[in-house]
């Protein structure tokens, strides 16, 4: 234990005396979260939606067919009552629900106007508004076709409603993303660099010729970063709450536990990287190219996964950040409990165990 | 309890670093590995400190096999790699403290062992290790390698890049450590340091040329050796190279070390030859061979 404490103390000296790592550790989270306050528009493709058809008549069926034949949407569920809307959103299976009112077709003929409600999951605000615009335009087109052959002016009135993030704040979307990227960067890159630094400077040689066991070296190396990453996560959450007024609808405790889990996943990845790279530069390049880019581009942070081509959608599944972003969005914006994110949590746990297993197998007790 | 090396071979791809090396270091001995850069000294150190695995052969350190008992060896040896391998961003005291802690001891506990060395760097104990001079870095590295009271000490070129005064001090320290019962294996490219060891092994291209005490090695020098100097060093070497009786010549400081093909050499005819080559101020006298001469002779 004394050895461990001595080792950890040494690691803290390294961190606090290296201005560069200090900047990455604490400057980056603040800078990134403030910078990423901007929206990015994107096109949508094959977005999963559900239909709630309370009219179930010829007209509503015709409109549903129009929506289904559009390349932008795929109808994955048909629900029967209004009460299922909330649970289907919480499961995260669909991004929008299109609801036809009772007697939709009759209303259109008799009252000359009928209502369609478009409910969107606005935790991703860009996507939500795009979806509702697309659906409105499908409805409008149908209405024009109807009016062409008739003297009566029929009106279909779409009513959009945002669920979870009614004010459409894009920052709500970015907070979970930035948090993920920061934790990934700090944990994986910094640990892999700090372990390879020992190799590069030759101190690993002395550490190996000492009674320290490999796992003691590794735990000693990662421990300070768990601690610092947790501080980072707290800073990010506080910034989001007090600077951007992002709500935390779910349990803060659950958010904390999940964050620690993701930090450990990233640290395990960092250790893995350090076992396969000999120099700090290699470790940094692997971390940046192999971790940062996929984390930013393929995790659903900036581009919605559902709009990606199929191969990329498949790849996105092996990116830990994807699952953590789902978890954070769920807890912060939807206020859901562990029951709804059990699968994502389990995937992260499995990934972590896998990374640690490979690292232990690959860790060298000698120089070659 | 010392070191036993038998038939150790190691190659990196096609490059042979060590070929069938064997020697023994007795307990409490100060043993020197003398050889030029690339002779295989560092590879041998890494095999003995369990950092590398030999392709062939057996070795034991302090009674432990380097392959199977590597954990025991790592607890009982001190190792100072050729490259300065301490934490440059930690202060002198923090480095020493760190190495004491990971070996489960404290500075106070083994202070008497490092005292002689540590007092010299103690005035700078709050200075970062990276900011120390070369000699002080080596003293700190030695302190760190000693702080856990090792049975065997491995020093890989500890004096390379260190000024002559510090080198002398460093060797005096090694002598004192030896008196405390520590077995020391030290490597150096400097032949003058070899004379300070109990026994030395001359090593080149991964092979041991000779193992013996420095004085015995010198006495093995096969021929009488002469110091020759003249007004023009370059002309002297050039003339001697062309001389028909020359067996070997080797520039050594302000002299040229010369051996003749015949055991009874004729000083006068050599002098006459050199004068005929236009050299003046010629002195020729017999001298004692050094380890360097022996090495050059053996390495031929």
XYZ file of C-alpha atoms in Angstrom:
668
model
C 0.000 0.000 0.000
C 2.824 2.373 0.884
C 4.412 1.551 -2.456
C 1.166 2.358 -4.190
C 0.834 5.686 -2.404
C 4.435 6.516 -3.245
C 3.806 5.697 -6.881
C 0.616 7.748 -7.058
C 2.356 10.711 -5.415
C 5.030 10.536 -8.097
C 2.357 10.530 -10.817
C 0.763 13.662 -9.408
C 4.178 15.385 -9.454
C 4.493 14.495 -13.144
C 1.072 15.873 -13.947
C 1.303 19.096 -12.001
C 4.805 19.897 -13.262
C 3.954 19.395 -16.916
C 2.226 22.565 -18.064
C 1.082 20.975 -21.322
C -0.793 18.128 -19.710
C -2.276 20.475 -17.156
C -3.620 22.597 -19.981
C -5.107 19.597 -21.751
C -6.555 18.396 -18.473
C -8.321 21.519 -17.397
C -8.211 24.095 -20.186
C -9.663 21.844 -22.842
C -12.971 20.901 -21.196
C -13.868 24.499 -20.562
C -12.761 25.699 -23.987
C -14.544 22.906 -25.822
C -17.828 23.156 -24.052
C -17.933 26.897 -24.629
C -16.948 26.556 -28.283
C -19.381 23.804 -29.167
C -22.397 25.963 -28.492
C -23.268 26.105 -32.178
C -25.715 24.197 -34.212
C -24.819 21.996 -37.116
C -27.500 21.260 -39.666
C -27.696 17.856 -41.172
C -29.769 15.910 -43.610
C -31.823 13.030 -42.408
C -32.188 9.578 -43.858
C -34.191 6.581 -42.755
C -35.148 8.073 -39.451
C -37.136 5.661 -37.365
C -40.616 6.916 -36.573
C -43.829 5.471 -35.167
C -47.418 6.035 -36.232
C -50.389 6.526 -33.967
C -53.396 6.339 -36.262
C -56.549 7.064 -34.262
C -58.618 7.597 -37.405
C -57.626 4.471 -39.297
C -59.422 5.581 -42.455
C -58.599 5.832 -46.150
C -57.078 9.288 -46.002
C -54.828 8.615 -43.032
C -53.668 5.330 -44.648
C -52.815 7.227 -47.839
C -50.703 9.749 -45.931
C -48.970 6.973 -43.970
C -48.082 5.331 -47.280
C -46.595 8.596 -48.515
C -44.462 8.869 -45.383
C -43.436 5.237 -45.577
C -42.388 5.566 -49.216
C -40.178 8.557 -48.494
C -36.491 7.711 -48.139
C -36.248 9.956 -45.138
C -38.361 7.877 -42.834
C -38.944 4.301 -41.948
C -41.936 3.364 -39.887
C -40.790 0.888 -37.315
C -43.754 0.825 -34.988
C -47.496 1.383 -35.004
C -48.884 2.221 -31.616
C -52.484 2.090 -30.514
C -52.870 4.583 -27.722
C -51.534 7.950 -26.684
C -50.131 6.577 -23.422
C -47.511 4.524 -25.289
C -45.906 7.620 -26.778
C -43.779 8.391 -23.762
C -42.437 4.885 -23.289
C -41.557 4.519 -26.963
C -39.524 7.719 -26.772
C -37.792 6.638 -23.595
C -36.715 3.401 -25.214
C -35.081 5.579 -27.840
C -36.357 3.405 -30.672
C -37.948 6.235 -32.617
C -37.156 9.889 -33.157
C -40.725 10.964 -33.925
C -44.343 9.885 -33.625
C -46.940 10.981 -36.218
C -50.408 11.059 -34.691
C -53.646 11.282 -36.690
C -56.687 12.596 -34.819
C -59.964 10.708 -34.485
C -62.130 10.911 -37.599
C -59.255 12.408 -39.563
C -60.740 11.649 -42.984
C -64.271 12.691 -41.973
C -63.045 15.952 -40.550
C -61.191 16.683 -43.740
C -64.282 16.170 -45.850
C -66.874 17.717 -43.546
C -64.946 20.483 -41.769
C -62.457 20.870 -44.649
C -59.639 20.710 -42.191
C -57.971 17.988 -40.134
C -55.109 17.786 -37.667
C -51.910 15.746 -37.632
C -49.623 15.952 -34.643
C -45.870 15.441 -35.129
C -44.081 14.669 -31.884
C -40.295 14.737 -32.034
C -37.554 13.741 -29.624
C -35.702 17.011 -29.323
C -32.735 15.838 -27.296
C -31.142 16.220 -30.707
C -32.670 19.562 -31.613
C -31.361 19.897 -35.161
C -32.712 16.556 -36.049
C -36.063 17.202 -34.364
C -36.762 20.361 -36.304
C -35.591 18.802 -39.551
C -37.894 15.839 -39.017
C -40.892 17.982 -38.347
C -40.187 20.120 -41.425
C -39.889 17.055 -43.628
C -43.157 15.601 -42.376
C -44.938 18.919 -42.795
C -43.805 19.099 -46.386
C -45.099 15.595 -47.078
C -48.466 16.642 -45.659
C -48.456 19.816 -47.709
C -47.752 17.935 -50.895
C -50.642 15.578 -50.223
C -52.901 18.542 -49.565
C -51.932 20.158 -52.881
C -52.690 16.978 -54.769
C -56.060 16.820 -53.078
C -56.916 20.406 -53.942
C -55.853 20.140 -57.571
C -58.864 17.982 -58.487
C -61.385 19.861 -56.442
C -62.866 23.259 -55.932
C -62.976 22.900 -52.192
C -59.954 24.025 -50.224
C -58.987 21.158 -47.922
C -56.516 21.790 -45.168
C -54.323 19.373 -43.252
C -52.864 21.142 -40.277
C -49.634 19.706 -38.884
C -48.971 20.465 -35.251
C -45.397 20.041 -34.158
C -44.489 19.293 -30.608
C -41.057 18.745 -29.165
C -40.627 16.254 -26.416
C -37.827 16.659 -23.788
C -36.247 19.797 -25.152
C -39.120 22.001 -26.116
C -36.957 25.104 -26.448
C -34.782 23.403 -29.030
C -31.493 24.277 -27.424
C -28.697 22.714 -29.385
C -26.370 23.053 -26.447
C -28.453 20.382 -24.762
C -27.283 18.105 -27.473
C -23.653 19.113 -27.244
C -23.152 18.777 -23.537
C -23.297 14.972 -23.487
C -21.100 14.887 -26.589
C -18.454 17.232 -25.262
C -18.455 15.455 -21.936
C -17.822 12.176 -23.730
C -15.044 13.573 -25.885
C -13.297 15.239 -22.940
C -13.426 12.186 -20.724
C -12.189 10.023 -23.577
C -9.364 12.422 -24.406
C -8.167 12.984 -20.871
C -8.437 9.394 -19.786
C -7.225 7.472 -22.805
C -4.706 9.850 -24.296
C -3.162 11.059 -21.069
C -2.685 7.589 -19.599
C -1.289 6.131 -22.776
C 1.139 9.041 -23.007
C 2.176 8.835 -19.394
C 2.906 5.111 -19.625
C 4.828 5.399 -22.893
C 6.795 8.315 -21.431
C 8.273 5.880 -18.925
C 9.291 3.631 -21.804
C 10.735 6.471 -23.817
C 12.740 8.027 -20.998
C 14.117 4.677 -19.934
C 12.547 4.774 -16.492
C 10.416 1.747 -17.363
C 13.691 -0.188 -17.359
C 14.252 0.674 -13.702
C 10.614 0.127 -12.777
C 10.786 -3.346 -14.298
C 13.916 -4.160 -12.282
C 12.076 -3.468 -9.042
C 9.659 -5.432 -6.904
C 6.707 -3.487 -8.361
C 4.281 -5.819 -10.093
C 2.925 -4.808 -13.508
C -0.581 -4.279 -12.202
C 0.770 -2.017 -9.448
C 2.493 0.130 -12.056
C -0.661 0.326 -14.157
C -3.055 1.016 -11.305
C -0.620 3.604 -9.960
C -0.557 5.216 -13.392
C -4.308 5.352 -13.956
C -5.431 6.214 -10.453
C -4.602 9.942 -10.658
C -6.441 10.157 -13.962
C -9.608 8.586 -12.556
C -9.514 11.261 -9.899
C -8.825 14.122 -12.329
C -11.390 12.896 -14.855
C -14.074 12.803 -12.200
C -13.233 16.421 -11.381
C -13.521 17.193 -15.094
C -16.903 15.511 -15.344
C -18.120 17.565 -12.384
C -16.810 20.777 -13.980
C -18.585 19.981 -17.245
C -21.894 19.213 -15.535
C -21.655 22.375 -13.433
C -20.843 24.465 -16.520
C -23.802 23.002 -18.375
C -26.156 23.644 -15.524
C -25.045 27.148 -14.634
C -23.800 28.558 -17.953
C -26.141 26.884 -20.421
C -29.039 26.053 -18.120
C -29.120 22.479 -19.274
C -31.440 20.514 -17.039
C -30.362 17.326 -15.325
C -33.684 15.543 -15.271
C -32.401 12.212 -14.042
C -30.430 11.122 -11.037
C -27.095 12.894 -10.534
C -25.847 9.839 -8.687
C -26.582 7.570 -11.658
C -24.888 10.080 -13.966
C -21.834 9.989 -11.692
C -21.670 6.212 -11.603
C -22.039 5.939 -15.379
C -19.356 8.597 -15.860
C -16.920 6.699 -13.661
C -17.692 3.582 -15.699
C -16.942 5.402 -18.940
C -13.760 6.898 -17.452
C -12.581 3.387 -16.588
C -13.443 2.213 -20.112
C -11.329 5.017 -21.553
C -8.455 4.375 -19.146
C -8.480 0.717 -20.146
C -8.261 1.825 -23.778
C -5.366 4.107 -22.849
C -3.498 1.236 -21.232
C -4.162 -0.892 -24.292
C -2.735 1.817 -26.548
C 0.352 2.147 -24.366
C 1.059 -1.578 -24.594
C 1.224 -1.394 -28.378
C 3.119 1.866 -28.785
C 6.758 2.488 -27.965
C 6.868 6.278 -27.983
C 4.719 9.125 -26.707
C 4.170 10.312 -30.259
C 2.821 6.983 -31.429
C 0.554 6.845 -28.408
C -0.711 10.335 -29.156
C -1.311 9.598 -32.837
C -3.177 6.385 -32.069
C -5.259 8.163 -29.453
C -6.098 11.028 -31.776
C -6.716 9.107 -34.979
C -8.012 5.920 -33.478
C -10.098 7.330 -30.655
C -10.826 11.022 -31.024
C -12.017 11.050 -34.611
C -14.418 8.119 -34.294
C -15.585 9.498 -30.969
C -16.458 12.815 -32.545
C -17.694 11.625 -35.921
C -19.217 8.203 -35.434
C -20.683 8.321 -31.965
C -23.771 10.307 -32.832
C -22.234 13.376 -31.192
C -22.372 15.531 -34.328
C -23.912 13.397 -37.041
C -26.965 11.293 -36.292
C -26.101 7.620 -36.519
C -29.416 6.829 -38.237
C -28.439 8.992 -41.204
C -25.110 7.245 -41.747
C -24.526 4.624 -44.409
C -24.998 1.100 -43.082
C -21.293 0.140 -42.762
C -20.646 3.191 -40.577
C -23.724 2.415 -38.499
C -22.296 -1.032 -37.834
C -18.885 0.424 -36.934
C -20.482 2.913 -34.569
C -21.502 0.002 -32.359
C -17.922 -0.723 -31.340
C -17.317 2.866 -30.277
C -17.731 3.161 -26.513
C -18.636 6.837 -26.850
C -21.816 5.992 -28.748
C -23.197 4.083 -25.784
C -22.093 6.662 -23.256
C -23.723 9.478 -25.233
C -27.005 7.539 -25.236
C -26.663 7.083 -21.488
C -25.844 10.725 -20.748
C -28.613 12.055 -22.997
C -31.020 9.663 -21.386
C -30.145 10.662 -17.846
C -29.682 14.403 -18.352
C -32.418 15.206 -20.842
C -34.985 12.433 -20.590
C -34.555 11.756 -16.906
C -34.653 8.018 -17.366
C -33.453 5.456 -14.836
C -31.054 2.541 -15.028
C -33.805 0.269 -16.387
C -33.809 2.063 -19.737
C -30.034 2.191 -20.158
C -29.226 -1.228 -18.805
C -28.173 -2.547 -22.219
C -25.821 0.389 -22.881
C -24.283 0.076 -19.421
C -23.744 -3.642 -19.875
C -22.035 -3.037 -23.227
C -19.638 -0.540 -21.634
C -18.831 -2.968 -18.815
C -18.102 -5.743 -21.304
C -15.910 -3.471 -23.430
C -13.948 -2.411 -20.342
C -13.346 -5.994 -19.266
C -12.228 -6.868 -22.779
C -9.756 -3.962 -22.966
C -8.312 -4.748 -19.537
C -8.021 -8.424 -20.451
C -6.091 -7.674 -23.645
C -3.841 -5.145 -21.877
C -2.907 -7.567 -19.129
C -2.098 -10.184 -21.764
C -0.046 -7.759 -23.810
C 1.743 -6.017 -20.934
C 5.428 -6.767 -21.135
C 7.292 -7.861 -18.022
C 10.547 -7.498 -19.963
C 11.911 -5.105 -22.539
C 10.934 -7.052 -25.651
C 25.949 -15.462 -4.508
C 27.796 -13.580 -7.235
C 27.010 -13.838 -10.896
C 27.365 -16.893 -13.107
C 27.115 -16.626 -16.867
C 27.473 -19.683 -19.041
C 27.265 -19.793 -22.816
C 24.907 -16.845 -23.127
C 24.047 -15.956 -26.727
C 21.710 -13.279 -27.982
C 21.004 -11.874 -31.403
C 18.677 -9.222 -32.723
C 17.510 -10.527 -36.057
C 20.677 -11.118 -38.049
C 22.893 -9.064 -35.747
C 24.665 -11.127 -33.133
C 25.018 -9.142 -29.914
C 26.501 -11.865 -27.714
C 27.924 -15.206 -28.767
C 28.480 -17.894 -26.132
C 29.682 -15.660 -23.320
C 30.772 -17.308 -20.072
C 32.257 -15.853 -16.904
C 31.814 -15.791 -13.137
C 31.796 -12.908 -10.730
C 32.699 -13.901 -7.190
C 30.670 -12.552 -4.289
C 31.987 -9.179 -3.210
C 34.032 -8.734 -6.341
C 34.325 -5.562 -8.400
C 34.200 -6.927 -11.924
C 34.650 -4.812 -15.036
C 33.342 -5.391 -18.532
C 35.670 -3.476 -20.801
C 34.888 -2.940 -24.438
C 34.044 -0.413 -27.111
C 30.527 0.765 -27.985
C 28.478 -1.974 -29.597
C 30.481 -4.776 -27.974
C 27.335 -6.194 -26.367
C 27.791 -4.850 -22.839
C 24.316 -3.361 -22.487
C 22.668 -6.499 -23.884
C 24.498 -8.576 -21.284
C 23.391 -6.217 -18.494
C 19.795 -6.437 -19.652
C 19.918 -10.229 -19.701
C 21.360 -10.308 -16.182
C 18.819 -7.816 -14.864
C 16.023 -9.999 -16.355
C 14.998 -7.366 -18.897
C 15.877 -9.529 -21.881
C 15.805 -13.252 -22.424
C 18.927 -14.863 -23.854
C 18.561 -17.020 -26.948
C 20.841 -19.658 -25.493
C 22.722 -20.324 -22.269
C 22.174 -19.971 -18.539
C 22.804 -17.192 -16.076
C 22.294 -16.725 -12.367
C 22.464 -13.605 -10.240
C 22.784 -13.794 -6.457
C 21.914 -17.472 -6.731
C 18.724 -16.920 -8.713
C 18.159 -18.076 -12.270
C 17.545 -15.088 -14.564
C 14.683 -16.811 -16.328
C 12.651 -18.521 -13.625
C 13.487 -16.474 -10.534
C 13.283 -13.087 -12.202
C 11.058 -11.749 -9.444
C 13.633 -12.573 -6.748
C 16.394 -10.960 -8.794
C 14.368 -7.800 -9.276
C 14.064 -7.498 -5.503
C 17.733 -7.981 -4.744
C 19.718 -6.126 -7.376
C 20.439 -2.488 -8.049
C 20.550 -1.421 -11.687
C 21.838 1.775 -13.191
C 21.186 1.813 -16.955
C 23.601 3.459 -19.348
C 21.185 6.226 -20.148
C 20.178 8.563 -17.322
C 16.886 6.991 -16.329
C 15.489 8.925 -13.424
C 12.500 11.229 -13.406
C 13.792 14.534 -14.720
C 10.786 16.461 -13.456
C 11.207 15.205 -9.913
C 13.687 16.745 -7.501
C 16.759 14.917 -6.224
C 15.075 14.120 -2.943
C 11.781 13.063 -4.553
C 13.579 10.655 -6.866
C 15.457 9.040 -4.023
C 12.313 8.881 -1.923
C 10.378 7.296 -4.757
C 12.897 4.530 -5.314
C 13.161 3.897 -1.586
C 9.369 3.584 -1.377
C 8.895 1.192 -4.278
C 11.485 -1.115 -2.741
C 9.622 -0.936 0.541
C 12.257 0.970 2.452
C 13.055 4.546 3.457
C 15.999 6.877 2.950
C 16.676 6.901 6.703
C 16.857 3.107 6.914
C 19.717 2.742 4.454
C 21.196 6.205 4.745
C 24.621 4.906 5.828
C 24.971 3.068 2.509
C 24.345 6.093 0.307
C 25.658 8.695 2.722
C 29.091 9.159 1.100
C 27.508 9.782 -2.253
C 24.357 11.539 -1.200
C 26.080 14.200 0.926
C 27.664 15.494 -2.266
C 24.332 16.096 -3.936
C 22.358 16.909 -0.814
C 22.897 20.694 -1.210
C 20.869 20.367 -4.432
C 18.165 18.121 -3.053
C 15.388 20.487 -4.114
C 16.668 20.781 -7.658
C 14.935 18.908 -10.470
C 17.016 15.916 -11.592
C 16.911 17.113 -15.188
C 18.784 20.275 -14.191
C 21.754 18.503 -12.579
C 25.205 18.314 -14.158
C 26.390 15.017 -15.644
C 28.447 13.972 -12.633
C 25.698 14.810 -10.165
C 23.158 12.902 -12.243
C 25.354 9.814 -12.008
C 25.718 10.219 -8.250
C 21.973 10.521 -7.878
C 21.401 7.497 -10.117
C 23.873 5.496 -8.041
C 22.148 6.592 -4.829
C 18.811 5.484 -6.252
C 20.237 2.127 -7.319
C 21.694 1.619 -3.834
C 18.904 2.848 -1.601
C 17.399 -0.624 -1.125
C 20.705 -2.241 -0.136
C 21.098 -4.504 -3.173
C 23.223 -7.652 -3.023
C 24.452 -7.146 -6.565
C 24.924 -3.819 -8.297
C 24.830 -3.465 -12.088
C 26.333 -0.281 -13.459
C 26.158 0.139 -17.232
C 28.736 2.707 -18.319
C 28.252 4.854 -15.224
C 31.019 7.295 -16.106
C 30.323 7.924 -19.776
C 30.033 11.647 -20.332
C 31.341 12.495 -16.867
C 34.332 14.772 -16.232
C 37.658 13.193 -15.108
C 37.421 14.458 -11.520
C 33.923 13.078 -11.043
C 34.961 9.831 -12.695
C 37.746 9.422 -10.153
C 35.375 10.159 -7.257
C 32.859 7.741 -8.684
C 35.369 4.893 -8.708
C 36.457 5.691 -5.164
C 32.817 5.309 -4.171
C 32.578 1.942 -5.905
C 35.624 0.774 -3.943
C 33.945 1.796 -0.695
C 30.724 0.031 -1.656
C 32.668 -3.101 -2.441
C 34.023 -3.073 1.121
C 30.423 -3.219 2.336
C 30.058 -6.616 0.666
C 28.188 -5.614 -2.489
C 29.062 -7.501 -5.653
C 29.527 -4.996 -8.459
C 29.462 -5.555 -12.212
C 30.469 -2.403 -14.039
C 30.992 -1.738 -17.716
C 33.059 1.018 -19.246
C 34.605 1.961 -22.558
C 37.464 3.692 -20.684
C 40.493 1.417 -20.424
C 42.087 3.494 -17.649
C 39.173 2.633 -15.351
C 39.740 -1.054 -15.930
C 42.844 -1.013 -13.718
C 40.609 -0.198 -10.730
C 38.615 -3.446 -10.980
C 39.492 -6.723 -9.248
C 39.075 -8.602 -12.471
C 38.052 -7.561 -15.926
C 36.651 -9.150 -19.033
C 37.683 -7.648 -22.340
C 34.741 -7.874 -24.672
C 34.395 -7.125 -28.365
C 31.771 -7.983 -30.997
C 29.879 -10.108 -28.512
C 32.864 -12.270 -27.613
C 35.069 -12.228 -24.544
C 38.707 -11.801 -25.494
C 40.205 -12.396 -22.080
C 39.265 -12.522 -18.406
C 41.803 -11.866 -15.667
C 43.010 -9.327 -13.152
C 44.185 -6.092 -14.777
C 47.815 -6.726 -13.875
C 47.727 -10.249 -15.261
C 46.130 -9.060 -18.445
C 48.846 -6.477 -18.919
C 51.556 -9.094 -18.275
C 50.099 -11.166 -21.096
C 51.209 -8.539 -23.570
C 53.410 -10.595 -25.886
C 56.139 -8.174 -26.954
C 58.309 -5.385 -25.639
C 56.538 -2.064 -26.116
C 58.167 1.222 -27.039
C 57.138 4.838 -26.680
C 58.213 6.815 -29.676
C 57.785 10.519 -30.276
C 59.128 13.024 -32.755
C 58.518 16.594 -33.872
C 55.897 15.600 -36.402
C 53.311 13.103 -35.098
C 51.557 12.606 -38.416
C 54.835 12.023 -40.287
C 55.922 9.628 -37.544
C 52.851 7.443 -37.861
C 53.092 7.488 -41.620
C 56.762 6.512 -41.603
C 56.257 3.757 -39.014
C 53.398 2.284 -41.057
C 55.773 1.893 -43.986
C 58.668 0.505 -41.881
C 59.378 -3.120 -42.686
C 59.908 -4.283 -39.079
C 56.758 -2.728 -37.683
C 54.474 -5.232 -35.971
C 51.936 -2.755 -34.544
C 51.633 0.945 -33.948
C 49.028 2.676 -31.889
C 48.840 6.403 -31.084
C 48.748 6.895 -27.324
C 48.599 10.492 -26.132
C 51.784 12.307 -27.136
C 53.503 9.017 -28.028
C 53.139 6.236 -30.502
C 53.145 2.769 -28.962
C 55.306 0.572 -31.143
C 56.085 -3.145 -31.245
C 58.624 -4.746 -33.499
C 58.395 -7.943 -35.501
C 61.534 -9.217 -33.773
C 61.854 -9.696 -30.052
C 65.252 -8.074 -30.016
C 64.726 -4.858 -31.793
C 67.401 -2.513 -32.986
C 66.621 0.975 -31.665
C 69.440 2.599 -33.619
C 68.379 1.362 -37.031
C 64.800 2.431 -36.362
C 66.021 5.879 -35.336
C 68.188 6.057 -38.441
C 65.201 5.073 -40.583
C 63.011 7.736 -39.037
C 65.701 10.396 -39.535
C 65.996 9.359 -43.136
C 62.273 10.090 -43.400
C 62.995 13.686 -42.360
C 61.875 13.454 -38.728
C 63.816 15.119 -35.948
C 63.761 15.166 -32.143
C 63.184 11.392 -32.029
C 62.933 9.556 -28.698
C 62.537 5.807 -28.404
C 62.269 4.062 -25.057
C 60.746 0.889 -23.711
C 57.527 1.263 -21.692
C 54.978 -0.791 -19.738
C 51.965 -1.946 -21.746
C 48.548 -0.769 -20.589
C 45.203 -2.545 -20.755
C 44.454 -0.540 -23.826
C 47.521 -1.944 -25.559
C 46.498 -5.443 -24.595
C 42.999 -4.842 -25.834
C 44.227 -3.525 -29.164
C 46.573 -6.492 -29.474
C 43.846 -9.019 -28.641
C 41.292 -7.296 -30.838
C 43.568 -7.511 -33.890
